[in-house]
Amino acid sequence: MVVNIKNNILKDFAKYVSLNVISMIGMSFYILADTFFIANGVGSVGLTGLNLVLPLWSLVSGIGLMIGMGAGIRYSIQIGKNNERGANRVFTHAIVMGVSVGIIITIIGLFFSYDIVKLLGADEVVAPLAGEYLKTLLSFSCIFILNNIITAFVRNDNEPNLAMIAMILGSLSNIVLDYVFIFPFKLGMFGAALATGTTPILSLIILSTHFIRKKNNFKLTKCKFNLSYAKGIISLGIPSFITEFSSGIIILLFNFTILRISNNTGVAAYGIIANLALIVVSIFTGIAQGIQPIISKNHGKGEAKNIRAIFKYGLITSIVLGIGCYFIGFRFSDEIVNLFNSEGDMILQSMAVDGVKIYFIAFIIMGLNIVTTSFFASINKAKESFIISISRGLVVIIPLIILLPNFLGMTGVWLTIPLAEVITLLISSTLYLKYRKEIST
């Protein structure tokens, strides 16, 4: 019996994690595809503009993940307790919150995009391209946020494979549309943003089959909006928001620092690395999202042994994949960077290759921190999850990005993330050991 239980847990882990990793990689290709086609179709100026507006993309994506992950955890716990009414109220609140925030961001994007990119550091050459891209992208804010929310609920409603299919087909359509809009149609930055903005529509159409086939165990229900429900969703989802949005804040801080050291060429080099990093972060996020439904349901049932086993599998998987990603980046750094350097800029090439070899060291440790963040959120330990996410996202990085470049130049920039992950690992390990001590007493 014990062997069968372990086999079932491992089977569930493999299913949910593999499908979510593939889904999140697909999602990361939204921007990576833009990076590749803009670099080859618009040039380094377009690449600089794209990198300057990435913090705003991270904001929108982070809000969607925050509501989706927070509500998904609440939903799974309610299902574990057989509380169908509570589960439907969680879903209803998530949709209302997502649409409301999406409308606000859309309005801001339509009227203030060009002012925003100037505040982000765009000069008179970059600002027109960056502003056009941002205005178009933010016009689809509601769609992006709703896509993240519905994906989270479908995944938590025992259909992680459908969530994966929606993400993958959406990403593939983005690649195709990027090529069509930028090259044959010659729409430049507008075309890249339009391709990225329309692809979640396809994902939502695919996800809608979950309702058409009446597979859904959740639905919109008539209820009064309750602030305590909203706070509960946000408290559990805020670590996912910080993980996503902090990447945008980091990009912003790095951009200002790099502009001072190496001008637009340095920003373009960092843009390549930041977008490559998004793929690897998406792998770790996929592991974190994959273990969430299983841990939350087992938490609702009080199955502590199952929770520990799933967490252990998540940590092992993140270490193995992190080492693999670092090896690929180190061994093939020149070939990878060359894909985004269509103009053959040797300074850009050298700078980005050096950055990949140093920056990618962080991947060996990063997954451990992201998975531990998800673990604490999944068992309703919002405080511990928040501490880890805010540490690796902002608190540790800010002093490092201010200090290290002053002494080491661009090498200091590249070393910031690896060192921040090491420090955060010490924090997350301490919190986990404290948690184990509490439950054993």
Coordinates of C-alpha atoms in Angstrom, one line a residue, residues 59-306:
L59 CA 3.7 43.9 -14.2
V60 CA 0.8 42.7 -16.4
S61 CA 2.0 39.0 -16.3
G62 CA 2.7 39.3 -12.6
I63 CA -0.9 40.5 -11.8
G64 CA -2.3 37.7 -13.8
L65 CA -0.2 35.1 -12.0
M66 CA -0.9 36.7 -8.6
I67 CA -4.6 36.4 -9.0
G68 CA -4.5 33.0 -10.8
M69 CA -2.0 31.3 -8.4
G70 CA -3.6 32.8 -5.3
A71 CA -7.1 31.9 -6.3
G72 CA -5.9 28.5 -7.6
I73 CA -4.4 27.7 -4.2
R74 CA -7.6 28.8 -2.4
Y75 CA -9.7 26.8 -4.9
S76 CA -7.7 23.6 -4.4
I77 CA -7.9 23.9 -0.6
Q78 CA -11.7 24.4 -0.8
I79 CA -12.0 21.4 -3.1
G80 CA -9.9 19.4 -0.7
K81 CA -12.4 20.3 2.0
N82 CA -15.4 19.5 -0.4
N83 CA -16.6 23.1 -0.2
E84 CA -18.0 23.6 -3.7
R85 CA -19.7 26.9 -2.9
G86 CA -16.5 28.4 -1.5
A87 CA -14.6 27.2 -4.6
N88 CA -17.1 29.0 -6.9
R89 CA -16.9 32.2 -4.9
V90 CA -13.1 32.1 -5.2
F91 CA -13.4 31.8 -9.0
T92 CA -15.9 34.6 -9.2
H93 CA -13.8 37.0 -7.2
A94 CA -10.7 36.1 -9.3
I95 CA -12.5 37.0 -12.6
V96 CA -13.9 40.3 -11.2
M97 CA -10.4 41.3 -9.9
G98 CA -8.7 40.4 -13.1
V99 CA -11.1 42.3 -15.4
S100 CA -11.1 45.4 -13.1
V101 CA -7.3 45.7 -13.0
G102 CA -7.0 44.9 -16.7
I103 CA -9.3 47.8 -17.7
I104 CA -7.3 50.2 -15.5
I105 CA -4.0 49.2 -17.1
T106 CA -5.4 49.4 -20.6
I107 CA -6.5 53.0 -20.1
I108 CA -3.1 53.9 -18.7
G109 CA -1.4 52.3 -21.7
L110 CA -3.6 54.0 -24.3
F111 CA -2.9 57.5 -22.9
F112 CA 0.5 57.5 -21.2
S113 CA 2.7 54.9 -22.9
Y114 CA 5.1 57.4 -24.6
D115 CA 5.5 59.3 -21.3
I116 CA 6.2 56.0 -19.5
V117 CA 9.0 54.9 -21.8
K118 CA 10.7 58.2 -21.4
L119 CA 10.6 57.8 -17.6
L120 CA 12.1 54.3 -18.1
G121 CA 15.2 55.8 -19.9
A122 CA 14.3 55.8 -23.6
D123 CA 16.1 58.6 -25.6
E124 CA 14.7 60.4 -28.7
V125 CA 15.8 57.5 -30.9
V126 CA 14.4 54.6 -28.8
A127 CA 11.2 56.3 -27.4
P128 CA 9.0 56.2 -30.6
L129 CA 9.6 52.4 -31.0
A130 CA 9.3 51.6 -27.3
G131 CA 6.2 53.7 -26.9
E132 CA 4.5 52.1 -29.9
Y133 CA 5.2 48.6 -28.6
L134 CA 4.0 49.4 -25.1
K135 CA 0.8 51.1 -26.1
T136 CA -0.2 48.2 -28.3
L137 CA 0.8 45.5 -25.7
L138 CA -1.1 47.2 -22.8
S139 CA -4.2 47.3 -25.0
F140 CA -4.5 43.6 -24.4
S141 CA -4.0 43.7 -20.6
C142 CA -7.4 42.2 -19.8
I143 CA -6.8 39.3 -22.2
F144 CA -3.3 38.5 -20.7
I145 CA -4.7 38.6 -17.1
L146 CA -7.7 36.5 -17.8
N147 CA -5.6 34.0 -19.7
N148 CA -3.4 33.5 -16.6
I149 CA -6.4 33.2 -14.3
I150 CA -8.3 30.7 -16.5
T151 CA -5.2 28.7 -17.0
A152 CA -4.6 28.4 -13.3
F153 CA -8.2 27.2 -12.6
V154 CA -8.2 24.7 -15.5
R155 CA -4.9 23.3 -14.2
N156 CA -6.2 23.0 -10.7
D157 CA -9.4 21.4 -12.0
N158 CA -7.6 18.3 -13.1
E159 CA -6.8 19.3 -16.7
P160 CA -3.1 20.4 -16.7
N161 CA -2.7 18.9 -20.2
L162 CA -5.4 21.2 -21.6
A163 CA -3.6 24.2 -19.9
M164 CA -0.4 23.0 -21.6
I165 CA -1.9 22.7 -25.0
A166 CA -3.4 26.2 -24.8
M167 CA -0.1 27.7 -23.8
I168 CA 1.9 25.9 -26.5
L169 CA -0.4 26.6 -29.4
G170 CA -0.6 30.2 -28.2
S171 CA 3.2 30.5 -28.3
L172 CA 3.5 28.8 -31.7
S173 CA 0.9 31.3 -33.1
N174 CA 2.9 34.1 -31.6
I175 CA 6.1 33.0 -33.4
V176 CA 4.2 32.7 -36.7
L177 CA 2.5 36.1 -36.3
D178 CA 5.8 37.7 -35.3
Y179 CA 7.4 36.6 -38.5
V180 CA 4.4 37.6 -40.7
F181 CA 3.8 41.0 -39.1
I182 CA 7.5 42.1 -38.9
F183 CA 8.8 40.8 -42.3
P184 CA 6.1 40.4 -45.0
F185 CA 3.8 43.1 -43.5
K186 CA 6.8 45.2 -42.3
L187 CA 4.9 46.4 -39.2
G188 CA 8.0 46.6 -37.0
M189 CA 7.5 47.1 -33.3
F190 CA 3.8 47.5 -33.7
G191 CA 3.6 44.1 -35.5
A192 CA 5.6 42.4 -32.7
A193 CA 3.3 43.8 -30.0
L194 CA 0.2 43.0 -32.0
A195 CA 1.4 39.4 -32.4
T196 CA 2.1 39.0 -28.7
G197 CA -1.2 40.6 -27.7
T198 CA -3.5 38.5 -29.9
T199 CA -2.0 35.1 -29.0
P200 CA -3.6 34.7 -25.6
I201 CA -7.0 35.0 -27.4
L202 CA -6.2 31.6 -29.0
S203 CA -5.2 30.2 -25.6
L204 CA -8.5 31.3 -24.1
I205 CA -10.5 29.8 -27.0
I206 CA -8.7 26.4 -26.4
L207 CA -9.3 26.7 -22.6
S208 CA -13.0 27.4 -23.2
T209 CA -13.4 23.7 -24.3
H210 CA -13.1 22.9 -20.6
F211 CA -16.5 24.6 -20.1
I212 CA -18.0 23.5 -23.5
R213 CA -17.3 19.8 -22.6
K214 CA -18.7 20.5 -19.1
K215 CA -15.5 19.3 -17.5
N216 CA -15.5 22.3 -15.1
N217 CA -16.1 21.9 -11.4
F218 CA -16.1 25.7 -11.0
K219 CA -18.3 28.4 -12.3
L220 CA -19.3 32.1 -11.9
T221 CA -21.7 32.5 -9.0
K222 CA -23.8 35.3 -7.8
C223 CA -22.2 36.7 -4.7
K224 CA -21.3 40.0 -3.1
F225 CA -17.7 41.1 -3.6
N226 CA -15.9 40.3 -0.3
L227 CA -12.7 42.1 0.5
S228 CA -11.5 39.3 2.8
Y229 CA -11.8 36.9 -0.2
A230 CA -9.8 39.3 -2.3
K231 CA -7.1 39.7 0.4
G232 CA -6.9 36.0 0.8
I233 CA -6.3 35.5 -3.0
I234 CA -3.7 38.3 -3.0
S235 CA -1.9 37.1 0.1
L236 CA -1.3 33.7 -1.4
G237 CA -0.6 35.0 -4.9
I238 CA 1.7 37.9 -4.0
P239 CA 4.8 35.7 -4.0
S240 CA 4.0 34.7 -7.6
F241 CA 3.6 38.4 -8.4
I242 CA 6.9 39.3 -6.8
T243 CA 8.7 36.5 -8.6
E244 CA 7.3 37.7 -12.0
F245 CA 7.2 41.5 -11.4
S246 CA 10.5 41.7 -9.6
S247 CA 12.2 40.4 -12.8
G248 CA 10.8 43.6 -14.4
I249 CA 12.0 45.8 -11.6
I250 CA 15.4 44.1 -11.8
I251 CA 15.5 44.8 -15.6
L252 CA 14.6 48.4 -14.8
L253 CA 17.4 48.8 -12.2
F254 CA 19.9 47.0 -14.5
N255 CA 18.9 49.2 -17.4
F256 CA 19.7 52.4 -15.5
T257 CA 22.9 51.0 -14.2
I258 CA 24.0 49.7 -17.6
L259 CA 23.1 52.9 -19.4
R260 CA 25.6 54.7 -17.1
I261 CA 28.3 52.1 -17.7
S262 CA 27.9 50.9 -21.3
N263 CA 25.1 53.0 -23.0
N264 CA 22.6 51.4 -25.4
T265 CA 24.9 48.6 -26.4
G266 CA 25.1 47.3 -22.8
V267 CA 21.3 47.5 -22.5
A268 CA 20.9 45.5 -25.7
A269 CA 23.4 42.9 -24.3
Y270 CA 21.5 42.7 -21.1
G271 CA 18.2 42.4 -23.1
I272 CA 19.5 39.2 -24.7
I273 CA 20.5 37.7 -21.4
A274 CA 17.3 38.8 -19.6
N275 CA 15.1 37.3 -22.2
L276 CA 17.1 34.0 -22.2
A277 CA 16.8 34.1 -18.4
L278 CA 13.0 34.3 -18.7
I279 CA 12.9 30.9 -20.3
V280 CA 14.9 29.3 -17.5
V281 CA 12.8 31.1 -14.8
S282 CA 9.7 29.8 -16.6
I283 CA 11.1 26.2 -16.2
F284 CA 11.4 26.8 -12.4
T285 CA 8.0 28.5 -12.3
G286 CA 6.5 25.5 -14.1
I287 CA 7.9 23.2 -11.4
A288 CA 6.5 25.5 -8.7
Q289 CA 3.1 25.7 -10.3
G290 CA 3.1 22.0 -11.0
I291 CA 3.5 21.1 -7.3
Q292 CA 1.0 23.7 -6.1
P293 CA -2.3 21.8 -6.9
I294 CA -1.0 18.6 -5.4
I295 CA 0.4 20.1 -2.3
S296 CA -2.7 22.3 -1.7
K297 CA -5.1 19.4 -2.1
N298 CA -3.0 17.2 0.3
H299 CA -2.8 20.2 2.7
G300 CA -6.6 20.4 2.7
K301 CA -6.7 16.6 3.5
G302 CA -4.0 16.9 6.1
E303 CA -1.6 14.5 4.3
A304 CA 1.8 15.7 5.6
K305 CA 3.9 12.8 4.3
N306 CA 2.7 13.4 0.7

